[in-house]
């Protein structure tokens, strides 16, 4: 899952993504050609979606 | 690139006032501060740069008491610090500009002579940086949301890493029911996807602002503007935007 850290658009502004938006699959595809530099510069960040496993049978 | 004349001057903007049309002479300079380090026994004076720079600007022209003209700008301006922007080579996207982070008015002079038009001049000391940037939106009117991405974007050939400063000068605004004008400087590494680089304060009246950023500035630069709220068909804004890489 990706999050836009700033406002994004294509150069013709046929689409816009506001800062803070969690990107849908369609939006990820829109920025796919530019994803490498957007990630490198922190303009888009990849969220850690792995769930932490709870220890079996332990009760506090 | 080459030589230019008075006809090429694109604009002189100070705090949202456009005074090129009242101006006959502009004198602008940047200085580096040096100290004399000549010692006994030396035969030639020697100087050392102490790492400080500064700027000054003097404008000379006509006294005019119309709204938005020289007297309106200068009459209560002594001591005020305003953002300024000045172009020598033509009012067009991609042309260079000189920007002043804080042009403090230190003098207002009125001159009257028999048989002459009344004269007025303002003198400024620049507090902070003097920018050398590129125009991302020429001084002109817009009546709808827009941007300069794509065909009018400015390609520096490479990114830079020392941040920079953007300036907006808004000289005329009719919101026609809208709530403001929000302008941005945007950048792109590939001229495909653009990201916000900086956002100016939403303006509701004439004025100017300089915003600085740190870090990477990508090779393509552009400006964008939106009329916020629900503006009518009569909405119009006249402004210039530029950016200087650090």
PDB file of C-alpha atoms in Angstrom:
ATOM      1  CA  UNK A   1       0.000   0.000   0.000  1.00  0.00           C
ATOM      2  CA  UNK A   2       1.274   3.454  -0.890  1.00  0.00           C
ATOM      3  CA  UNK A   3       0.549   6.926   0.487  1.00  0.00           C
ATOM      4  CA  UNK A   4       1.081  10.239  -1.303  1.00  0.00           C
ATOM      5  CA  UNK A   5       3.122  12.547   0.900  1.00  0.00           C
ATOM      6  CA  UNK A   6       2.473  15.566  -1.317  1.00  0.00           C
ATOM      7  CA  UNK A   7       0.013  16.543  -4.027  1.00  0.00           C
ATOM      8  CA  UNK A   8       0.554  14.637  -7.276  1.00  0.00           C
ATOM      9  CA  UNK A   9      -0.811  14.861 -10.803  1.00  0.00           C
ATOM     10  CA  UNK A  10       0.103  14.144 -14.378  1.00  0.00           C
ATOM     11  CA  UNK A  11       1.394  17.109 -16.324  1.00  0.00           C
ATOM     12  CA  UNK A  12      -1.985  17.813 -17.908  1.00  0.00           C
ATOM     13  CA  UNK A  13      -3.755  17.463 -14.541  1.00  0.00           C
ATOM     14  CA  UNK A  14      -6.204  14.920 -15.984  1.00  0.00           C
ATOM     15  CA  UNK A  15      -5.940  13.370 -12.542  1.00  0.00           C
ATOM     16  CA  UNK A  16      -4.892  14.682  -9.150  1.00  0.00           C
ATOM     17  CA  UNK A  17      -3.989  12.988  -5.887  1.00  0.00           C
ATOM     18  CA  UNK A  18      -4.088  15.046  -2.697  1.00  0.00           C
ATOM     19  CA  UNK A  19      -1.337  14.862  -0.081  1.00  0.00           C
ATOM     20  CA  UNK A  20      -2.008  12.157   2.514  1.00  0.00           C
ATOM     21  CA  UNK A  21      -4.123   9.984   0.204  1.00  0.00           C
ATOM     22  CA  UNK A  22      -3.810   6.207   0.512  1.00  0.00           C
ATOM     23  CA  UNK A  23      -3.493   5.183  -3.109  1.00  0.00           C
ATOM     24  CA  UNK A  24      -5.955   2.855  -4.778  1.00  0.00           C
ATOM     25  CA  UNK A  25      -4.681   0.241  -7.238  1.00  0.00           C
ATOM     26  CA  UNK A  26      -5.772   2.517 -10.084  1.00  0.00           C
ATOM     27  CA  UNK A  27      -3.831   5.456  -8.625  1.00  0.00           C
ATOM     28  CA  UNK A  28      -0.724   3.310  -8.157  1.00  0.00           C
ATOM     29  CA  UNK A  29      -0.873   2.392 -11.836  1.00  0.00           C
ATOM     30  CA  UNK A  30      -1.145   6.057 -12.744  1.00  0.00           C
ATOM     31  CA  UNK A  31       2.083   6.922 -10.962  1.00  0.00           C
ATOM     32  CA  UNK A  32       3.826   3.630 -11.830  1.00  0.00           C
ATOM     33  CA  UNK A  33       6.170   5.205 -14.465  1.00  0.00           C
ATOM     34  CA  UNK A  34       7.427   7.666 -11.836  1.00  0.00           C
ATOM     35  CA  UNK A  35       7.204   5.462  -8.760  1.00  0.00           C
ATOM     36  CA  UNK A  36      10.948   4.901  -8.371  1.00  0.00           C
ATOM     37  CA  UNK A  37      11.898   8.569  -7.979  1.00  0.00           C
ATOM     38  CA  UNK A  38       8.751   9.366  -5.993  1.00  0.00           C
ATOM     39  CA  UNK A  39       9.736   6.681  -3.450  1.00  0.00           C
ATOM     40  CA  UNK A  40      13.401   7.711  -3.432  1.00  0.00           C
ATOM     41  CA  UNK A  41      12.508  11.284  -2.613  1.00  0.00           C
ATOM     42  CA  UNK A  42       9.880  10.412  -0.034  1.00  0.00           C
ATOM     43  CA  UNK A  43       7.085  11.983  -2.098  1.00  0.00           C
ATOM     44  CA  UNK A  44       5.286   8.638  -1.936  1.00  0.00           C
ATOM     45  CA  UNK A  45       5.873   6.150   0.860  1.00  0.00           C
ATOM     46  CA  UNK A  46       5.208   2.439   1.014  1.00  0.00           C
ATOM     47  CA  UNK A  47       3.253   1.435   4.100  1.00  0.00           C
ATOM     48  CA  UNK A  48       4.105  -1.758   5.996  1.00  0.00           C
ATOM     49  CA  UNK A  49       0.965  -3.886   5.684  1.00  0.00           C
ATOM     50  CA  UNK A  50       2.278  -7.002   7.437  1.00  0.00           C
ATOM     51  CA  UNK A  51       0.219  -7.889  10.502  1.00  0.00           C
ATOM     52  CA  UNK A  52       2.053  -8.762  13.647  1.00  0.00           C
ATOM     53  CA  UNK A  53       1.254 -12.299  14.812  1.00  0.00           C
ATOM     54  CA  UNK A  54       0.054 -12.587  18.347  1.00  0.00           C
ATOM     55  CA  UNK A  55       1.688 -15.302  20.479  1.00  0.00           C
ATOM     56  CA  UNK A  56      -0.511 -18.379  20.744  1.00  0.00           C
ATOM     57  CA  UNK A  57      -2.201 -19.062  24.030  1.00  0.00           C
ATOM     58  CA  UNK A  58      -0.624 -16.240  25.979  1.00  0.00           C
ATOM     59  CA  UNK A  59      -2.953 -14.377  28.288  1.00  0.00           C
ATOM     60  CA  UNK A  60      -1.809 -11.356  30.178  1.00  0.00           C
TER      61      UNK A  60
ATOM     62  CA  UNK B   1      21.457  35.716 -24.705  1.00  0.00           C
ATOM     63  CA  UNK B   2      22.992  39.022 -25.631  1.00  0.00           C
ATOM     64  CA  UNK B   3      22.429  42.686 -25.097  1.00  0.00           C
ATOM     65  CA  UNK B   4      19.145  44.148 -23.925  1.00  0.00           C
ATOM     66  CA  UNK B   5      17.524  47.561 -23.747  1.00  0.00           C
ATOM     67  CA  UNK B   6      14.863  49.344 -21.732  1.00  0.00           C
ATOM     68  CA  UNK B   7      12.190  47.842 -23.991  1.00  0.00           C
ATOM     69  CA  UNK B   8      13.090  44.363 -22.721  1.00  0.00           C
ATOM     70  CA  UNK B   9      12.324  45.085 -19.040  1.00  0.00           C
ATOM     71  CA  UNK B  10       9.446  42.781 -18.149  1.00  0.00           C
ATOM     72  CA  UNK B  11       8.336  43.908 -14.717  1.00  0.00           C
ATOM     73  CA  UNK B  12       9.240  45.588 -11.459  1.00  0.00           C
ATOM     74  CA  UNK B  13       7.077  44.186  -8.664  1.00  0.00           C
ATOM     75  CA  UNK B  14       7.284  45.170  -5.009  1.00  0.00           C
ATOM     76  CA  UNK B  15       4.853  43.760  -2.488  1.00  0.00           C
ATOM     77  CA  UNK B  16       2.189  43.227  -5.148  1.00  0.00           C
ATOM     78  CA  UNK B  17       2.643  46.685  -6.706  1.00  0.00           C
ATOM     79  CA  UNK B  18       3.551  46.753 -10.388  1.00  0.00           C
ATOM     80  CA  UNK B  19       5.481  49.977 -10.980  1.00  0.00           C
ATOM     81  CA  UNK B  20       7.439  49.395 -14.175  1.00  0.00           C
ATOM     82  CA  UNK B  21       5.089  51.781 -15.989  1.00  0.00           C
ATOM     83  CA  UNK B  22       6.021  54.599 -13.596  1.00  0.00           C
ATOM     84  CA  UNK B  23       9.751  53.880 -13.613  1.00  0.00           C
ATOM     85  CA  UNK B  24      12.543  55.303 -15.769  1.00  0.00           C
ATOM     86  CA  UNK B  25      15.634  53.957 -14.000  1.00  0.00           C
ATOM     87  CA  UNK B  26      16.368  50.910 -11.863  1.00  0.00           C
ATOM     88  CA  UNK B  27      19.726  50.487 -10.168  1.00  0.00           C
ATOM     89  CA  UNK B  28      20.261  47.133  -8.512  1.00  0.00           C
ATOM     90  CA  UNK B  29      23.414  45.706  -7.007  1.00  0.00           C
ATOM     91  CA  UNK B  30      24.737  42.799  -4.985  1.00  0.00           C
ATOM     92  CA  UNK B  31      27.751  43.207  -2.788  1.00  0.00           C
ATOM     93  CA  UNK B  32      30.213  40.942  -1.022  1.00  0.00           C
ATOM     94  CA  UNK B  33      31.613  42.177   2.277  1.00  0.00           C
ATOM     95  CA  UNK B  34      35.403  42.168   2.523  1.00  0.00           C
ATOM     96  CA  UNK B  35      37.726  43.307   5.294  1.00  0.00           C
ATOM     97  CA  UNK B  36      41.145  44.841   4.980  1.00  0.00           C
ATOM     98  CA  UNK B  37      43.811  42.444   6.226  1.00  0.00           C
ATOM     99  CA  UNK B  38      46.805  44.534   5.238  1.00  0.00           C
ATOM    100  CA  UNK B  39      49.590  44.260   7.812  1.00  0.00           C
ATOM    101  CA  UNK B  40      52.763  46.155   8.499  1.00  0.00           C
ATOM    102  CA  UNK B  41      55.527  45.404   6.044  1.00  0.00           C
ATOM    103  CA  UNK B  42      53.141  44.668   3.149  1.00  0.00           C
ATOM    104  CA  UNK B  43      53.334  46.795   0.001  1.00  0.00           C
ATOM    105  CA  UNK B  44      49.911  46.006  -1.457  1.00  0.00           C
ATOM    106  CA  UNK B  45      46.602  46.100   0.383  1.00  0.00           C
ATOM    107  CA  UNK B  46      44.956  42.711   0.825  1.00  0.00           C
ATOM    108  CA  UNK B  47      41.316  41.938   1.529  1.00  0.00           C
ATOM    109  CA  UNK B  48      39.394  38.894   2.697  1.00  0.00           C
ATOM    110  CA  UNK B  49      35.783  38.006   1.973  1.00  0.00           C
ATOM    111  CA  UNK B  50      34.014  37.475   5.301  1.00  0.00           C
ATOM    112  CA  UNK B  51      31.184  35.349   3.933  1.00  0.00           C
ATOM    113  CA  UNK B  52      28.472  38.030   3.914  1.00  0.00           C
ATOM    114  CA  UNK B  53      26.530  39.314   0.916  1.00  0.00           C
ATOM    115  CA  UNK B  54      23.920  42.028   0.593  1.00  0.00           C
ATOM    116  CA  UNK B  55      21.807  43.827  -1.974  1.00  0.00           C
ATOM    117  CA  UNK B  56      20.427  47.285  -2.700  1.00  0.00           C
ATOM    118  CA  UNK B  57      17.954  48.683  -5.199  1.00  0.00           C
ATOM    119  CA  UNK B  58      16.957  52.190  -6.239  1.00  0.00           C
ATOM    120  CA  UNK B  59      13.988  52.994  -8.458  1.00  0.00           C
ATOM    121  CA  UNK B  60      13.575  56.375 -10.117  1.00  0.00           C
ATOM    122  CA  UNK B  61      10.540  57.519 -12.060  1.00  0.00           C
ATOM    123  CA  UNK B  62       7.376  59.563 -12.029  1.00  0.00           C
ATOM    124  CA  UNK B  63       5.271  60.737  -9.130  1.00  0.00           C
ATOM    125  CA  UNK B  64       1.784  59.253  -9.635  1.00  0.00           C
ATOM    126  CA  UNK B  65      -0.944  59.207  -7.002  1.00  0.00           C
ATOM    127  CA  UNK B  66      -3.268  56.727  -8.744  1.00  0.00           C
ATOM    128  CA  UNK B  67      -4.179  53.639  -6.729  1.00  0.00           C
ATOM    129  CA  UNK B  68      -1.391  51.099  -7.105  1.00  0.00           C
ATOM    130  CA  UNK B  69       1.102  53.640  -8.471  1.00  0.00           C
ATOM    131  CA  UNK B  70       4.322  55.009  -6.995  1.00  0.00           C
ATOM    132  CA  UNK B  71       2.901  57.346  -4.344  1.00  0.00           C
ATOM    133  CA  UNK B  72       0.561  54.604  -3.111  1.00  0.00           C
ATOM    134  CA  UNK B  73       3.547  52.288  -2.741  1.00  0.00           C
ATOM    135  CA  UNK B  74       6.042  54.725  -1.259  1.00  0.00           C
ATOM    136  CA  UNK B  75       4.028  57.073   0.963  1.00  0.00           C
ATOM    137  CA  UNK B  76       3.870  54.811   4.024  1.00  0.00           C
ATOM    138  CA  UNK B  77       6.580  52.386   2.968  1.00  0.00           C
ATOM    139  CA  UNK B  78       9.655  53.607   4.839  1.00  0.00           C
ATOM    140  CA  UNK B  79      10.765  50.817   7.143  1.00  0.00           C
ATOM    141  CA  UNK B  80       8.488  48.221   5.564  1.00  0.00           C
ATOM    142  CA  UNK B  81       9.987  45.001   4.220  1.00  0.00           C
ATOM    143  CA  UNK B  82       8.415  43.711   1.021  1.00  0.00           C
ATOM    144  CA  UNK B  83       9.144  40.819  -1.304  1.00  0.00           C
ATOM    145  CA  UNK B  84      10.302  42.074  -4.685  1.00  0.00           C
ATOM    146  CA  UNK B  85      10.828  40.719  -8.180  1.00  0.00           C
ATOM    147  CA  UNK B  86      12.423  42.336 -11.207  1.00  0.00           C
ATOM    148  CA  UNK B  87      13.009  41.215 -14.791  1.00  0.00           C
ATOM    149  CA  UNK B  88      15.494  42.668 -17.306  1.00  0.00           C
ATOM    150  CA  UNK B  89      15.111  40.451 -20.346  1.00  0.00           C
ATOM    151  CA  UNK B  90      11.403  40.006 -21.099  1.00  0.00           C
ATOM    152  CA  UNK B  91       8.182  39.043 -19.387  1.00  0.00           C
ATOM    153  CA  UNK B  92       7.995  35.382 -20.408  1.00  0.00           C
ATOM    154  CA  UNK B  93       8.133  31.929 -18.866  1.00  0.00           C
ATOM    155  CA  UNK B  94      11.738  30.735 -18.772  1.00  0.00           C
ATOM    156  CA  UNK B  95      13.278  34.210 -18.561  1.00  0.00           C
ATOM    157  CA  UNK B  96      15.413  35.031 -15.525  1.00  0.00           C
ATOM    158  CA  UNK B  97      14.376  37.293 -12.665  1.00  0.00           C
ATOM    159  CA  UNK B  98      16.010  38.905  -9.669  1.00  0.00           C
ATOM    160  CA  UNK B  99      14.131  38.398  -6.424  1.00  0.00           C
ATOM    161  CA  UNK B 100      14.415  40.152  -3.077  1.00  0.00           C
ATOM    162  CA  UNK B 101      13.535  38.266   0.078  1.00  0.00           C
ATOM    163  CA  UNK B 102      12.892  41.482   1.954  1.00  0.00           C
ATOM    164  CA  UNK B 103      13.234  44.849   0.236  1.00  0.00           C
ATOM    165  CA  UNK B 104      13.172  47.338   3.108  1.00  0.00           C
ATOM    166  CA  UNK B 105      12.227  50.802   1.913  1.00  0.00           C
ATOM    167  CA  UNK B 106      14.775  53.230   3.340  1.00  0.00           C
ATOM    168  CA  UNK B 107      13.883  56.325   1.377  1.00  0.00           C
ATOM    169  CA  UNK B 108      11.152  58.067  -0.616  1.00  0.00           C
ATOM    170  CA  UNK B 109      12.121  61.171  -2.556  1.00  0.00           C
ATOM    171  CA  UNK B 110       9.814  63.500  -4.485  1.00  0.00           C
ATOM    172  CA  UNK B 111      11.263  65.986  -6.980  1.00  0.00           C
ATOM    173  CA  UNK B 112       9.561  68.985  -8.529  1.00  0.00           C
ATOM    174  CA  UNK B 113      11.082  71.263 -11.201  1.00  0.00           C
ATOM    175  CA  UNK B 114       9.679  73.956 -13.474  1.00  0.00           C
ATOM    176  CA  UNK B 115       8.521  72.476 -16.766  1.00  0.00           C
ATOM    177  CA  UNK B 116       9.107  68.854 -15.729  1.00  0.00           C
ATOM    178  CA  UNK B 117       6.869  65.995 -14.671  1.00  0.00           C
ATOM    179  CA  UNK B 118       7.061  65.416 -10.942  1.00  0.00           C
ATOM    180  CA  UNK B 119       9.523  62.702 -10.047  1.00  0.00           C
ATOM    181  CA  UNK B 120       9.526  60.036  -7.350  1.00  0.00           C
ATOM    182  CA  UNK B 121      12.117  57.513  -6.302  1.00  0.00           C
ATOM    183  CA  UNK B 122      12.318  54.748  -3.745  1.00  0.00           C
ATOM    184  CA  UNK B 123      15.445  53.310  -2.172  1.00  0.00           C
ATOM    185  CA  UNK B 124      15.711  49.813  -0.754  1.00  0.00           C
ATOM    186  CA  UNK B 125      18.138  47.754   1.284  1.00  0.00           C
ATOM    187  CA  UNK B 126      17.600  44.045   0.874  1.00  0.00           C
ATOM    188  CA  UNK B 127      17.318  42.073   4.085  1.00  0.00           C
ATOM    189  CA  UNK B 128      18.170  38.463   3.277  1.00  0.00           C
ATOM    190  CA  UNK B 129      18.731  36.783  -0.039  1.00  0.00           C
ATOM    191  CA  UNK B 130      18.856  38.211  -3.531  1.00  0.00           C
ATOM    192  CA  UNK B 131      17.584  35.409  -5.779  1.00  0.00           C
ATOM    193  CA  UNK B 132      18.553  34.675  -9.371  1.00  0.00           C
ATOM    194  CA  UNK B 133      15.676  32.529 -10.598  1.00  0.00           C
ATOM    195  CA  UNK B 134      13.554  31.540 -13.567  1.00  0.00           C
ATOM    196  CA  UNK B 135      10.034  32.788 -14.329  1.00  0.00           C
ATOM    197  CA  UNK B 136       7.448  29.994 -14.049  1.00  0.00           C
ATOM    198  CA  UNK B 137       4.454  32.232 -14.752  1.00  0.00           C
ATOM    199  CA  UNK B 138       4.948  35.542 -16.535  1.00  0.00           C
ATOM    200  CA  UNK B 139       3.129  38.593 -15.205  1.00  0.00           C
ATOM    201  CA  UNK B 140      -0.258  38.144 -16.865  1.00  0.00           C
ATOM    202  CA  UNK B 141      -3.918  37.631 -16.051  1.00  0.00           C
ATOM    203  CA  UNK B 142      -5.608  34.255 -15.600  1.00  0.00           C
ATOM    204  CA  UNK B 143      -9.344  33.697 -15.474  1.00  0.00           C
ATOM    205  CA  UNK B 144      -9.435  29.961 -14.669  1.00  0.00           C
ATOM    206  CA  UNK B 145      -7.426  27.278 -12.879  1.00  0.00           C
ATOM    207  CA  UNK B 146      -4.315  26.231 -14.744  1.00  0.00           C
ATOM    208  CA  UNK B 147      -0.657  25.306 -14.760  1.00  0.00           C
ATOM    209  CA  UNK B 148       2.525  25.516 -16.825  1.00  0.00           C
ATOM    210  CA  UNK B 149       3.305  21.798 -16.671  1.00  0.00           C
ATOM    211  CA  UNK B 150       4.264  20.103 -19.914  1.00  0.00           C
ATOM    212  CA  UNK B 151       4.971  22.499 -22.774  1.00  0.00           C
ATOM    213  CA  UNK B 152       5.764  25.462 -20.512  1.00  0.00           C
ATOM    214  CA  UNK B 153       7.670  23.608 -17.790  1.00  0.00           C
ATOM    215  CA  UNK B 154      11.280  24.602 -17.226  1.00  0.00           C
ATOM    216  CA  UNK B 155      13.859  21.870 -17.722  1.00  0.00           C
ATOM    217  CA  UNK B 156      17.107  22.549 -15.867  1.00  0.00           C
ATOM    218  CA  UNK B 157      18.668  19.416 -17.335  1.00  0.00           C
ATOM    219  CA  UNK B 158      19.288  17.927 -13.904  1.00  0.00           C
ATOM    220  CA  UNK B 159      17.922  18.035 -10.408  1.00  0.00           C
ATOM    221  CA  UNK B 160      19.537  20.113  -7.665  1.00  0.00           C
ATOM    222  CA  UNK B 161      19.933  19.288  -3.998  1.00  0.00           C
ATOM    223  CA  UNK B 162      20.102  22.616  -2.177  1.00  0.00           C
ATOM    224  CA  UNK B 163      16.436  23.558  -2.078  1.00  0.00           C
ATOM    225  CA  UNK B 164      15.502  27.038  -3.253  1.00  0.00           C
ATOM    226  CA  UNK B 165      12.975  29.842  -3.006  1.00  0.00           C
ATOM    227  CA  UNK B 166       9.745  30.578  -4.828  1.00  0.00           C
ATOM    228  CA  UNK B 167       8.133  33.996  -5.190  1.00  0.00           C
ATOM    229  CA  UNK B 168       4.613  35.022  -6.126  1.00  0.00           C
ATOM    230  CA  UNK B 169       3.629  38.615  -6.850  1.00  0.00           C
ATOM    231  CA  UNK B 170      -0.125  39.124  -7.178  1.00  0.00           C
ATOM    232  CA  UNK B 171      -0.869  42.566  -8.622  1.00  0.00           C
ATOM    233  CA  UNK B 172      -4.592  42.350  -9.350  1.00  0.00           C
ATOM    234  CA  UNK B 173      -7.359  40.066  -8.070  1.00  0.00           C
ATOM    235  CA  UNK B 174     -11.105  39.804  -8.587  1.00  0.00           C
ATOM    236  CA  UNK B 175     -12.421  36.627  -6.970  1.00  0.00           C
ATOM    237  CA  UNK B 176     -16.034  37.136  -8.152  1.00  0.00           C
ATOM    238  CA  UNK B 177     -17.403  35.102  -5.282  1.00  0.00           C
ATOM    239  CA  UNK B 178     -14.405  32.816  -4.863  1.00  0.00           C
ATOM    240  CA  UNK B 179     -12.451  32.584  -1.632  1.00  0.00           C
ATOM    241  CA  UNK B 180      -8.876  33.049  -2.819  1.00  0.00           C
ATOM    242  CA  UNK B 181      -6.083  32.174  -5.200  1.00  0.00           C
ATOM    243  CA  UNK B 182      -3.898  29.212  -4.281  1.00  0.00           C
ATOM    244  CA  UNK B 183      -0.663  28.944  -6.253  1.00  0.00           C
ATOM    245  CA  UNK B 184       2.077  26.334  -6.158  1.00  0.00           C
ATOM    246  CA  UNK B 185       5.496  25.569  -7.548  1.00  0.00           C
ATOM    247  CA  UNK B 186       5.633  21.972  -8.752  1.00  0.00           C
ATOM    248  CA  UNK B 187       8.495  19.743  -9.860  1.00  0.00           C
ATOM    249  CA  UNK B 188       9.034  16.511 -11.735  1.00  0.00           C
ATOM    250  CA  UNK B 189      11.925  14.164 -12.473  1.00  0.00           C
ATOM    251  CA  UNK B 190      10.392  12.862 -15.702  1.00  0.00           C
ATOM    252  CA  UNK B 191       7.889  15.491 -16.943  1.00  0.00           C
ATOM    253  CA  UNK B 192       5.249  12.782 -16.536  1.00  0.00           C
ATOM    254  CA  UNK B 193       4.200  12.974 -12.894  1.00  0.00           C
ATOM    255  CA  UNK B 194       4.364  16.292 -11.041  1.00  0.00           C
ATOM    256  CA  UNK B 195       4.548  16.739  -7.282  1.00  0.00           C
ATOM    257  CA  UNK B 196       3.968  19.846  -5.188  1.00  0.00           C
ATOM    258  CA  UNK B 197       7.266  21.503  -4.291  1.00  0.00           C
ATOM    259  CA  UNK B 198       5.841  24.432  -2.358  1.00  0.00           C
ATOM    260  CA  UNK B 199       2.427  25.982  -1.777  1.00  0.00           C
ATOM    261  CA  UNK B 200       2.003  29.708  -1.320  1.00  0.00           C
ATOM    262  CA  UNK B 201      -0.428  31.074   1.221  1.00  0.00           C
ATOM    263  CA  UNK B 202      -3.878  31.379  -0.328  1.00  0.00           C
ATOM    264  CA  UNK B 203      -4.103  35.028  -1.383  1.00  0.00           C
ATOM    265  CA  UNK B 204      -7.266  37.099  -1.058  1.00  0.00           C
ATOM    266  CA  UNK B 205      -5.770  40.489  -1.969  1.00  0.00           C
ATOM    267  CA  UNK B 206      -2.791  41.851  -3.859  1.00  0.00           C
ATOM    268  CA  UNK B 207       0.528  41.071  -2.223  1.00  0.00           C
ATOM    269  CA  UNK B 208       3.644  38.968  -2.458  1.00  0.00           C
ATOM    270  CA  UNK B 209       5.219  36.006  -0.712  1.00  0.00           C
ATOM    271  CA  UNK B 210       8.548  34.185  -0.809  1.00  0.00           C
ATOM    272  CA  UNK B 211       8.626  30.542   0.329  1.00  0.00           C
ATOM    273  CA  UNK B 212      11.806  28.504   0.784  1.00  0.00           C
ATOM    274  CA  UNK B 213      12.287  24.742   0.534  1.00  0.00           C
ATOM    275  CA  UNK B 214      15.162  22.422   1.341  1.00  0.00           C
ATOM    276  CA  UNK B 215      16.384  19.225  -0.296  1.00  0.00           C
ATOM    277  CA  UNK B 216      15.893  17.920  -3.800  1.00  0.00           C
ATOM    278  CA  UNK B 217      14.408  20.092  -6.514  1.00  0.00           C
ATOM    279  CA  UNK B 218      13.778  17.992  -9.596  1.00  0.00           C
ATOM    280  CA  UNK B 219      14.845  18.999 -13.112  1.00  0.00           C
ATOM    281  CA  UNK B 220      11.401  20.083 -14.398  1.00  0.00           C
ATOM    282  CA  UNK B 221       9.719  23.058 -12.712  1.00  0.00           C
ATOM    283  CA  UNK B 222       6.247  24.461 -13.257  1.00  0.00           C
ATOM    284  CA  UNK B 223       3.614  26.575 -11.558  1.00  0.00           C
ATOM    285  CA  UNK B 224      -0.064  25.930 -10.920  1.00  0.00           C
ATOM    286  CA  UNK B 225      -2.928  28.094  -9.678  1.00  0.00           C
ATOM    287  CA  UNK B 226      -6.472  27.469  -8.476  1.00  0.00           C
ATOM    288  CA  UNK B 227      -9.304  29.821  -7.652  1.00  0.00           C
ATOM    289  CA  UNK B 228     -10.633  28.377  -4.408  1.00  0.00           C
ATOM    290  CA  UNK B 229     -14.297  28.322  -3.415  1.00  0.00           C
ATOM    291  CA  UNK B 230     -16.883  28.989  -6.111  1.00  0.00           C
ATOM    292  CA  UNK B 231     -15.647  31.854  -8.300  1.00  0.00           C
ATOM    293  CA  UNK B 232     -17.924  33.327 -10.944  1.00  0.00           C
ATOM    294  CA  UNK B 233     -17.138  33.924 -14.588  1.00  0.00           C
ATOM    295  CA  UNK B 234     -15.602  37.292 -13.752  1.00  0.00           C
ATOM    296  CA  UNK B 235     -12.793  35.908 -11.618  1.00  0.00           C
ATOM    297  CA  UNK B 236      -9.370  37.142 -12.697  1.00  0.00           C
ATOM    298  CA  UNK B 237      -5.915  37.245 -11.165  1.00  0.00           C
ATOM    299  CA  UNK B 238      -2.783  38.936 -12.475  1.00  0.00           C
ATOM    300  CA  UNK B 239       0.394  37.456 -11.042  1.00  0.00           C
ATOM    301  CA  UNK B 240       3.972  36.344 -11.623  1.00  0.00           C
ATOM    302  CA  UNK B 241       5.646  33.260 -10.136  1.00  0.00           C
ATOM    303  CA  UNK B 242       9.322  32.354 -10.133  1.00  0.00           C
ATOM    304  CA  UNK B 243      11.696  29.928  -8.508  1.00  0.00           C
ATOM    305  CA  UNK B 244      15.410  30.175  -7.729  1.00  0.00           C
ATOM    306  CA  UNK B 245      17.364  27.008  -7.029  1.00  0.00           C
ATOM    307  CA  UNK B 246      19.681  27.125  -4.032  1.00  0.00           C
TER     308      UNK B 246
END
